[in-house]
XYZ file of C-alpha atoms in Angstrom:
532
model
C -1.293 16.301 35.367
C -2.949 13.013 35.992
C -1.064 10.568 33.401
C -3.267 7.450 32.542
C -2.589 3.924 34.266
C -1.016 1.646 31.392
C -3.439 -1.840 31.886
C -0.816 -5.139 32.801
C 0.589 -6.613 30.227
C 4.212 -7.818 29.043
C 7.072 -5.364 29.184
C 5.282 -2.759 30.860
C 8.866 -1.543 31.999
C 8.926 -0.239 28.713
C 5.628 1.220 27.943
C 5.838 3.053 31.078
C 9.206 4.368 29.722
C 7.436 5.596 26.914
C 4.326 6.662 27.966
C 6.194 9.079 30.319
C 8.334 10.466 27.795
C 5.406 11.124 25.922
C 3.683 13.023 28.527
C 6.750 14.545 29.108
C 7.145 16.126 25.212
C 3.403 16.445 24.911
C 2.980 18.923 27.643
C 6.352 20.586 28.643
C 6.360 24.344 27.894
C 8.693 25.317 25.092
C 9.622 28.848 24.502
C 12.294 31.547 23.119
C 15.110 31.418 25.530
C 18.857 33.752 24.775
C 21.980 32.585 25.388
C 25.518 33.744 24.224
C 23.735 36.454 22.302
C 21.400 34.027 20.868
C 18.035 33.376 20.366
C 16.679 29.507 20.615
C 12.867 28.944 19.940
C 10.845 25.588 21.596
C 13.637 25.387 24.217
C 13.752 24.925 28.485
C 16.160 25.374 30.728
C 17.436 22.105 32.798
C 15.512 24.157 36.231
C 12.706 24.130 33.982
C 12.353 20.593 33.232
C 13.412 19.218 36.607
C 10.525 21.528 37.779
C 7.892 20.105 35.534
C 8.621 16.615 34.915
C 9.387 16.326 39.164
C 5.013 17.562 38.962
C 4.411 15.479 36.664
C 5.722 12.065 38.136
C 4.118 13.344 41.505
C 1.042 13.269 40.198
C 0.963 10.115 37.799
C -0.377 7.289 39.388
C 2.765 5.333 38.494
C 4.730 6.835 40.407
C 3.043 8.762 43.103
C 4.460 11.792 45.949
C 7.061 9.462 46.802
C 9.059 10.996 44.176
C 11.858 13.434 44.973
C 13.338 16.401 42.971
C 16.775 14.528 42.840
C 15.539 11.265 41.509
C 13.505 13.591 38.697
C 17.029 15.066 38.432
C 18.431 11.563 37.894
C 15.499 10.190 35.616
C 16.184 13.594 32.722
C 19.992 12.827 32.978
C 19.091 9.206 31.605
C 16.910 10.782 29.203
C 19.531 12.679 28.063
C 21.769 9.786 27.571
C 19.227 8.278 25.658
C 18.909 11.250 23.317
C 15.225 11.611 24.427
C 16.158 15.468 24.865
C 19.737 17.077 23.773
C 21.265 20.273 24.982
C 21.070 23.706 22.700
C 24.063 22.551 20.749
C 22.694 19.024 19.702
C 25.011 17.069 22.201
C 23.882 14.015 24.037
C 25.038 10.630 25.610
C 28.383 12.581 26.899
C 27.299 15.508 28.398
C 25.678 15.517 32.113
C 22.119 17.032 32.801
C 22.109 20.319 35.174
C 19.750 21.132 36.945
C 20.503 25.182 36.482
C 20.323 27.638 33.444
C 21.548 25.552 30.521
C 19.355 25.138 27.690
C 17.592 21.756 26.373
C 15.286 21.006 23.553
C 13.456 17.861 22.013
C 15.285 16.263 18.791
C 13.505 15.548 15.923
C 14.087 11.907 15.929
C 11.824 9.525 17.422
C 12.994 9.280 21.347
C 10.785 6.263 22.271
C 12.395 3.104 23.164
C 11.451 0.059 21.291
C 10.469 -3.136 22.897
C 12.798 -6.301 22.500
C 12.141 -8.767 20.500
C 8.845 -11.422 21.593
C 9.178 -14.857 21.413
C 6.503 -16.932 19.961
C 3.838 -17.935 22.266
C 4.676 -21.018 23.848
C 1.548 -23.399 25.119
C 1.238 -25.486 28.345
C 4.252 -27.455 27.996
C 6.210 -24.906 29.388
C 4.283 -25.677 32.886
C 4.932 -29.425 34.624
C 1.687 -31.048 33.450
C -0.636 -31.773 37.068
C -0.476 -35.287 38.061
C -3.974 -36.662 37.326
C -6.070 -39.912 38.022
C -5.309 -41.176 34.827
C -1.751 -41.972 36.244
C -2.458 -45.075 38.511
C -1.070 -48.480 39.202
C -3.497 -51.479 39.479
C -2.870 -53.315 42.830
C -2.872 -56.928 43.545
C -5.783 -58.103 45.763
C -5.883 -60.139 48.630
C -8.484 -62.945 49.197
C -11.127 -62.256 51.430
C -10.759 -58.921 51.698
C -13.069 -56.363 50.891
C -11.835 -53.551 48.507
C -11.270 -50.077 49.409
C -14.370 -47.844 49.029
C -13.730 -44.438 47.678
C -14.577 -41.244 49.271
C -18.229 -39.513 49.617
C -19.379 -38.761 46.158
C -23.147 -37.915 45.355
C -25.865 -41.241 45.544
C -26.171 -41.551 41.799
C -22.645 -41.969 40.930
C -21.659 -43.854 43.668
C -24.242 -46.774 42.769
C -23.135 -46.931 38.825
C -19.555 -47.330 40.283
C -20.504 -49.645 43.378
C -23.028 -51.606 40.725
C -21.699 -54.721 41.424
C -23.138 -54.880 45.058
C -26.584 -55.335 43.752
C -25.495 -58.020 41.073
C -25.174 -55.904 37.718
C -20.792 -56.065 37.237
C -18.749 -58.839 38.773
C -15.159 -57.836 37.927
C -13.496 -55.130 39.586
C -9.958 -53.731 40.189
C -8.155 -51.758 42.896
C -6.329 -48.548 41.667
C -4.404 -45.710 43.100
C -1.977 -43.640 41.774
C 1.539 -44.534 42.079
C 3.615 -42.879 45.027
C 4.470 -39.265 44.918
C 7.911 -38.356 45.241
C 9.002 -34.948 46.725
C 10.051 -33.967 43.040
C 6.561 -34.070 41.607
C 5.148 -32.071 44.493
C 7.719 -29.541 43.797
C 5.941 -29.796 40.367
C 2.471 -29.359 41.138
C 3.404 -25.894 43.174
C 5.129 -24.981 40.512
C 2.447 -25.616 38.194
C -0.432 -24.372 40.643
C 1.295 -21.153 41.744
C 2.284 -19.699 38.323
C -1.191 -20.428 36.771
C -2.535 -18.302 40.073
C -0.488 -16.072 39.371
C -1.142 -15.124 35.622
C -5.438 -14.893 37.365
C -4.286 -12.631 39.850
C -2.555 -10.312 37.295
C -5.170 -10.458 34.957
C -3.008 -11.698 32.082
C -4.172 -14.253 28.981
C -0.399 -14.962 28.975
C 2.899 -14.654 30.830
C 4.672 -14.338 27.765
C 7.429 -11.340 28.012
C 6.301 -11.425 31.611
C 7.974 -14.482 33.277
C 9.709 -17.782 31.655
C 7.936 -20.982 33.610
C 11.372 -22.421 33.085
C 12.888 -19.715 35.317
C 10.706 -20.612 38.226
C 12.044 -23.080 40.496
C 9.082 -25.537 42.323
C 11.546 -26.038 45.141
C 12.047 -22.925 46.275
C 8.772 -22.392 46.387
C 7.946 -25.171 48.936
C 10.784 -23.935 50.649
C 9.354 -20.356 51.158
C 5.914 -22.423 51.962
C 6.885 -24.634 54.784
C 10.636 -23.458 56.336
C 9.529 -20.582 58.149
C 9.380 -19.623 61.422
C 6.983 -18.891 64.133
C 7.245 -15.089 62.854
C 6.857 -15.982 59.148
C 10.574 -15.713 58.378
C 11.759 -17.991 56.228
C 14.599 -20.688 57.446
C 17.561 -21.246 55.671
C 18.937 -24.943 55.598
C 22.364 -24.019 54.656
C 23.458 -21.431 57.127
C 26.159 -19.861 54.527
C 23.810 -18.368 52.414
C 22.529 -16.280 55.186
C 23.396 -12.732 56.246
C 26.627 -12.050 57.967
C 26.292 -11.868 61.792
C 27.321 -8.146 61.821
C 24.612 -7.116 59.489
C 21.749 -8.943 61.658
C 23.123 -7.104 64.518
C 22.676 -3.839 63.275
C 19.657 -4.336 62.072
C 18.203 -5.823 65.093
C 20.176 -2.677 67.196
C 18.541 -0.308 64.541
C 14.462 -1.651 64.727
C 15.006 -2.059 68.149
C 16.461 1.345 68.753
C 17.352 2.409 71.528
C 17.424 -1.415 73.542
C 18.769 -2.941 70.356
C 22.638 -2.662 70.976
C 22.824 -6.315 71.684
C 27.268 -5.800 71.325
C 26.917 -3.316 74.160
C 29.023 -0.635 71.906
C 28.928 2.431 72.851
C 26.947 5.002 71.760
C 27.993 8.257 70.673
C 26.033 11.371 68.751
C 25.360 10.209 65.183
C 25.763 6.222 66.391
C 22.705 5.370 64.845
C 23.615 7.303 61.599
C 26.433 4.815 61.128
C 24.451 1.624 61.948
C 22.152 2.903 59.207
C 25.165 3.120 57.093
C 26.384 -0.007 57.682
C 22.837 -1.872 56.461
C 22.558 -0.365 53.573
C 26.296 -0.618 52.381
C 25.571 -4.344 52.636
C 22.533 -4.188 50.513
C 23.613 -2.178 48.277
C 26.695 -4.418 47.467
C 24.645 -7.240 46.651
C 24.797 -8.683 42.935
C 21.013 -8.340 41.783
C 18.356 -6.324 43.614
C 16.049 -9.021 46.345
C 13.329 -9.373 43.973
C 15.946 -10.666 40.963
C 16.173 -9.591 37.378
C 14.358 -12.421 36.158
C 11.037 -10.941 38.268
C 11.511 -7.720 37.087
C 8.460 -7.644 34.842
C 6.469 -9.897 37.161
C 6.605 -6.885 39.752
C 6.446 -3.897 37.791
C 3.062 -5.309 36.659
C 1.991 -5.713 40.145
C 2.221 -1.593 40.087
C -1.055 -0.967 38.059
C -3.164 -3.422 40.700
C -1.933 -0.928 43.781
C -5.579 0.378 43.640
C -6.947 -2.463 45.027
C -5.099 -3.370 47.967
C -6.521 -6.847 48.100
C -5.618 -7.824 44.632
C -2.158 -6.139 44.894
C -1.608 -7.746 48.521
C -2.433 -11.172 46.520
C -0.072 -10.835 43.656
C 2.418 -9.730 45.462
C 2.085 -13.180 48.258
C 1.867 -15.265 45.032
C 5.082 -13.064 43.735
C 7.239 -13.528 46.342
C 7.141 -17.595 46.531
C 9.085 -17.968 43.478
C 11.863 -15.738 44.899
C 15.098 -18.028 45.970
C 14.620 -18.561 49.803
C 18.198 -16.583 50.989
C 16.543 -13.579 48.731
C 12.749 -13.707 50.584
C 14.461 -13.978 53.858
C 16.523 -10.913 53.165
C 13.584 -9.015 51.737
C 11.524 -10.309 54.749
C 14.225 -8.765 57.384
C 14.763 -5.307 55.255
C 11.217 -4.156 55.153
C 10.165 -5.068 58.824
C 12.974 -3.096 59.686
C 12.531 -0.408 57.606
C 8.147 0.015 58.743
C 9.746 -0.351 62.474
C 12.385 2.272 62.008
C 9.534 4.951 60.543
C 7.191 3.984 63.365
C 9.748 4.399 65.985
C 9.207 7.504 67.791
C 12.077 7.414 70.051
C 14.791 7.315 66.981
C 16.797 10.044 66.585
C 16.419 12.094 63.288
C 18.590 10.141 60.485
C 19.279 12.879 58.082
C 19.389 16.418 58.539
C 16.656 17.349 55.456
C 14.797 14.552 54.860
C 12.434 12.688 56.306
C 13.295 9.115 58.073
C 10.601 7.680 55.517
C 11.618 9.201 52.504
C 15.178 8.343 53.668
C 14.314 4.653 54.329
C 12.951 4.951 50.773
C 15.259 6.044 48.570
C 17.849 3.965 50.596
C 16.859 0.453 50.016
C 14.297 0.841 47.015
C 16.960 -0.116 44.394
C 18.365 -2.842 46.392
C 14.652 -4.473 45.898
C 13.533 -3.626 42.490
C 15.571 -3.010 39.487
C 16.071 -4.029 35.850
C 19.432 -5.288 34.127
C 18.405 -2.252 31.836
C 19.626 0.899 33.007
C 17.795 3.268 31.039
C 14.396 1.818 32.706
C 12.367 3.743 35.323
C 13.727 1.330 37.996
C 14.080 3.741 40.309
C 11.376 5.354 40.031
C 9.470 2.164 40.349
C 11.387 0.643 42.883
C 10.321 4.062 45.216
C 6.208 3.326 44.134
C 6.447 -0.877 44.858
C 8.614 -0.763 47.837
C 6.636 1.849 49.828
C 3.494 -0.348 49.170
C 5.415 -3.069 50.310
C 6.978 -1.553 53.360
C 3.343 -0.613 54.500
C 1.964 -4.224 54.061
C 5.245 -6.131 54.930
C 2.851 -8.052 57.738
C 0.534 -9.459 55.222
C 2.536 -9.731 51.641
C 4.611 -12.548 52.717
C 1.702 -15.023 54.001
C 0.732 -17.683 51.507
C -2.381 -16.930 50.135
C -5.131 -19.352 51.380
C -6.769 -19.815 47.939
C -3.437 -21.506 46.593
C -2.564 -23.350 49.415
C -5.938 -25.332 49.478
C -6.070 -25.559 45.877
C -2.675 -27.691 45.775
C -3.458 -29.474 49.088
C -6.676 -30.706 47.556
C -5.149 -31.899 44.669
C -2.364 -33.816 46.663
C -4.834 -35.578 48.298
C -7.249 -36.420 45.714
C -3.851 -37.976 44.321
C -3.182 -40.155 46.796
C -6.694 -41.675 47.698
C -7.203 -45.172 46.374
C -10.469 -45.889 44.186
C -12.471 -49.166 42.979
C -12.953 -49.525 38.746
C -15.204 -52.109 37.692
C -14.859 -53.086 34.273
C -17.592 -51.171 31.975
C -17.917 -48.212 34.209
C -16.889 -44.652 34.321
C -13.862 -44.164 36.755
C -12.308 -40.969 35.349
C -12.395 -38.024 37.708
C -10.363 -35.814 35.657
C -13.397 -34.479 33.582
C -14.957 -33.296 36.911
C -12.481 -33.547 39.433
C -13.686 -34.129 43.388
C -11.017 -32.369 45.609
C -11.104 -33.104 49.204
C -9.166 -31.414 52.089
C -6.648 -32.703 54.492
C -8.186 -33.577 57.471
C -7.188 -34.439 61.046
C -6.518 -37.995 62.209
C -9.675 -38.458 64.477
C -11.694 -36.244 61.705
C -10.221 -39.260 59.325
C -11.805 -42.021 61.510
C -14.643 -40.605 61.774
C -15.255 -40.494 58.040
C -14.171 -43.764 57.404
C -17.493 -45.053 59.573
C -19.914 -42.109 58.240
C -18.754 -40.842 54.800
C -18.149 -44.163 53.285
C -21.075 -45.718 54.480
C -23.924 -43.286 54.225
C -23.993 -44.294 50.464
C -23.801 -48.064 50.972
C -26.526 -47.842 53.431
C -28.283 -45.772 51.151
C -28.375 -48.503 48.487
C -29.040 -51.042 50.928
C -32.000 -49.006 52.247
C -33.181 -47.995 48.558
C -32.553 -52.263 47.996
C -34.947 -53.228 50.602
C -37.539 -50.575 49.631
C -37.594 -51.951 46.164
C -41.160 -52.880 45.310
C -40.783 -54.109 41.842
C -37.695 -56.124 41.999
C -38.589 -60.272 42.642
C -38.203 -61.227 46.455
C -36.484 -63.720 44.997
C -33.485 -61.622 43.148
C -34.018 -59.185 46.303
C -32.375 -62.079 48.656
C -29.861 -62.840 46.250
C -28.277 -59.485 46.110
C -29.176 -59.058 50.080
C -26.279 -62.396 50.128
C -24.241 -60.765 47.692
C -24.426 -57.002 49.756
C -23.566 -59.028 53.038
C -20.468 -60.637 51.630
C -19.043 -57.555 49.828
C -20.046 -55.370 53.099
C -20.705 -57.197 56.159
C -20.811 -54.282 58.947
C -22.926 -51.942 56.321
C -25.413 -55.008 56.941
C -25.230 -56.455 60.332
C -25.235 -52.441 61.751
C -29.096 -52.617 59.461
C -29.986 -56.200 60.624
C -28.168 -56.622 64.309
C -30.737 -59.404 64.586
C -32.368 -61.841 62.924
C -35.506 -60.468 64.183
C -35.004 -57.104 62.720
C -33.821 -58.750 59.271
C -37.386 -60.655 59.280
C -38.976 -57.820 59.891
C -38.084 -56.473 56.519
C -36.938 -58.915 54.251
C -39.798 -61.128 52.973
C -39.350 -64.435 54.139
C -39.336 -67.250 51.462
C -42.397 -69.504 50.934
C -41.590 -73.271 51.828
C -42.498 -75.456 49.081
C -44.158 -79.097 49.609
C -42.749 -82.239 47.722
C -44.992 -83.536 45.601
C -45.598 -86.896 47.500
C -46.159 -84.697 50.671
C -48.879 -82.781 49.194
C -50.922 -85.336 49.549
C -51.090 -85.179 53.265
C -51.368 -81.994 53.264
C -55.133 -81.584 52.097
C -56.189 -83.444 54.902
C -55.648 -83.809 58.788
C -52.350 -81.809 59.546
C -50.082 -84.230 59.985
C -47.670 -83.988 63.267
C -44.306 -83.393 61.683
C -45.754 -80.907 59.853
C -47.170 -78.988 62.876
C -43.699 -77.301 63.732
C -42.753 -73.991 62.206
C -41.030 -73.511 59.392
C -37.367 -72.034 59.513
C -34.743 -71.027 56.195
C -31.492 -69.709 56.315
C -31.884 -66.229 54.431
């Protein structure tokens, strides 16, 4: 039976553990079993249950094939425990579910678990608030020099805030934002990578899903930048790495057979033991790789497994906020687990099941699991961690949408920007991101993306029809001072300049005009010649 896909949304842990008890009472046969001489209506035997429920998870898109009769085995004895059935008798908590002959039946009481306590929504101030433009410093200027131009932006905006090159503001100020230390970057991912991650799960709120103030910006960058030509992340503090030993096997097991770097030798069953000795490690460790904390965070990844993209993306955005020593671990056990499967020349690891499902069940609770015991963690654990084992290449890449997003913001931050008093200098109502660029790529901008615009408004200057030659002149001087390459690379000559700028008409002295009405007087003959 095909159980319907619960939709994301705070403890889903829960309202999975619900939903599948409900299934399970809705649709289990019931019916008139003797025991001891007795009759008991609406009952099943344990072989009965473990038979239908094991279908049942199977088929439910929760959980999937993956499942095996023993963990369906191990999922009724918690039910039991949690008096979701009881044996004939009415017993519960103490007794141990069999799988054989003994008869079960549903109590009367309401079996479904109830969901802990929500606290009230929080707002934004949980997250760092982004660094914006509106923090800046105002920096002294220096005489004789030019200020610093701010980056491409479209004509129309760039000549209300560069008005004062044709003569309309006079006053302007140098800003920038002050320096940003390593702390406040730590911030911003922080900031940037849970708000992609509540869009990639499809959530108005990550309340009951993840606590902001359990997310830790440095890790992140860690994860981000300290990795290795392989992806694998790189631990600064070599102690909080795996023990030699364990690195060893592992490397002699996903390398199998020219992985016995210690030259030990091998014997029938060797690589049965090297098995054993990885996964007595994991096993022994404190918390499961993906934390407690993440718990929820993960188990709502399970209802995007449909689409592989989306579930590939939530899962990269997922596993930055892991500590580094834990992704690093996680990184190492699945590769090695997808190598050991694929490896055709590995001997057979257990004598009934398959090196997969082995692999499976073997390390799936060492990934995923709740501080909650009577949760479907293991069940869970088997769906997640089989989708991750398959896509181990690709999960642990940082996703290219978040990594742009935070690099543009970084260096919108630290451009510098002209405001001239009575305009507009706020880009936080419409932000202009711009990429990181290469240091030639930079160069190059600084001669063509800076000064397309000025030489725009000089062009759109000299075409003016309606403005006076003489104001035109004026704010020709007052363009060349404020930008003297913008002009000379327009007017290399003074021919060219002449050719374009209307020259001014000489005016006679009044006691000259005199002489002017008649013969042209000698003096007079020469040409004419202003300074523009």
């Amino acid at each position: 039976m095909e159980g319907k896909v619960i939709g994301p949304g705070p403890y889903r842990a829960t309202k999975l553990w619900n939903e599948t008890i409900k299934l399970f009472r809705e649709d289990m046969p019931l019916r008139r079993h003797w025991a001891h001489f007795r009759c008991y209506d609406c009952s099943f035997t344990g072989s009965e249950a473990v038979d239908y429920l094991h279908d049942l998870l199977r088929h439910n898109y929760n959980f999937g094939p993956e499942v095996t009769r023993y963990q369906t085995l191990q999922l009724l004895r918690k039910f039991l425990k949690a008096h979701v059935i009881e044996d004939i008798k009415g017993r519960h908590g103490t007794e141990d579910f069999e799988d054989n002959s003994h008869l079960y039946r549903f109590p009367t009481l309401s079996p479904f678990k109830s969901f802990p306590t929500r606290s009230l929504p929080k707002d934004s101030s949980d997250l760092p608030r982004l660094i914006r433009w509106d923090d800046y410093e105002e920096l002294p200027q220096q005489e004789n020099i030019a200020p610093m131009k701010s980056a491409v932006m479209t004509s129309d905006l760039w000549n209300k805030r560069h008005s004062v090159a044709i003569g309309d503001v006079h006053e302007c100020k140098l800003i920038r934002r002050k320096e940003i230390t390593s702390k406040q970057v730590d911030h911003i991912w922080k900031s940037m990578t849970v708000a992609h991650l509540q869009r990639v799960l499809g959530l108005k709120t990550l309340d009951g899903v993840l606590n902001p103030l359990h997310v830790n910006g440095r890790h992140i960058v860690h994860n981000v930048f300290n990795v290795n030509k392989t992806g694998i992340v790189v631990l600064e503090n070599k102690a909080e790495d795996m023990p030699y030993w364990v690195v060893s096997a592992m490397k002699c097991l996903a390398n199998w057979p020219n992985g016995n770097e210690t030259k030990q030798p091998v014997y029938p069953g060797f690589e049965r033991d090297v098995l054993r000795t990885v996964a007595d490690y994991f096993q022994r460790l404190k918390e499961p790789l993906l934390t407690f904390r993440l718990y929820e965070v993960f188990v709502n990844i399970l209802s995007l497994l449909q689409d592989k993209e989306v579930a590939t993306e939530a899962l990269q955005v997922s596993s930055l906020l892991l500590p580094p020593p834990n992704r690093r671990r996680l990184q190492l056990l699945l590769r090695l687990m997808a190598r050991v499967c694929q490896n055709p020349n590995l001997p057979p690891l257990n004598d009934t099941i398959a090196t997969r499902t082995l692999m499976v069940q073997t390390f799936s609770q060492c990934v995923l699991g709740s501080a909650d015991d009577m949760d479907l963690d293991e069940l869970l654990a088997t769906k997640l961690v089989t989708f991750m084992m398959e896509h181990h290449n690709i999960i642990f890449q940082v996703p290219t949408k978040l990594r742009c997003q935070v690099d543009e913001h970084l260096s919108h931050l630290k451009r510098a920007q002209i405001k001239y008093a009575g305009t507009d200098t706020d880009f936080t109502a419409s932000p202009a991101f711009y990429k990181q660029i290469s240091r030639v790529e930079s160069e190059e901008q600084k001669v063509i993306g800076t000064q397309t615009p000025l030489q725009q408004l000089l062009e759109g200057l000299i075409a003016d029809k309606e403005l006076p030659a003489k104001d035109k002149r004026k704010r020709l001087k007052q363009f060349q001072k404020l930008y003297p390459d913008v002009y000379h690379n327009r007017f290399p000559t003074e021919e060219s300049k002449a050719a374009v700028i209307p020259e001014k008409t000489p005016r006679l002295k009044p006691h000259l005009m005199f002489f002017s009405l008649k013969k042209p007087f000698q003096p007079f003959q020469r040409s004419w010649s202003f300074r523009a």
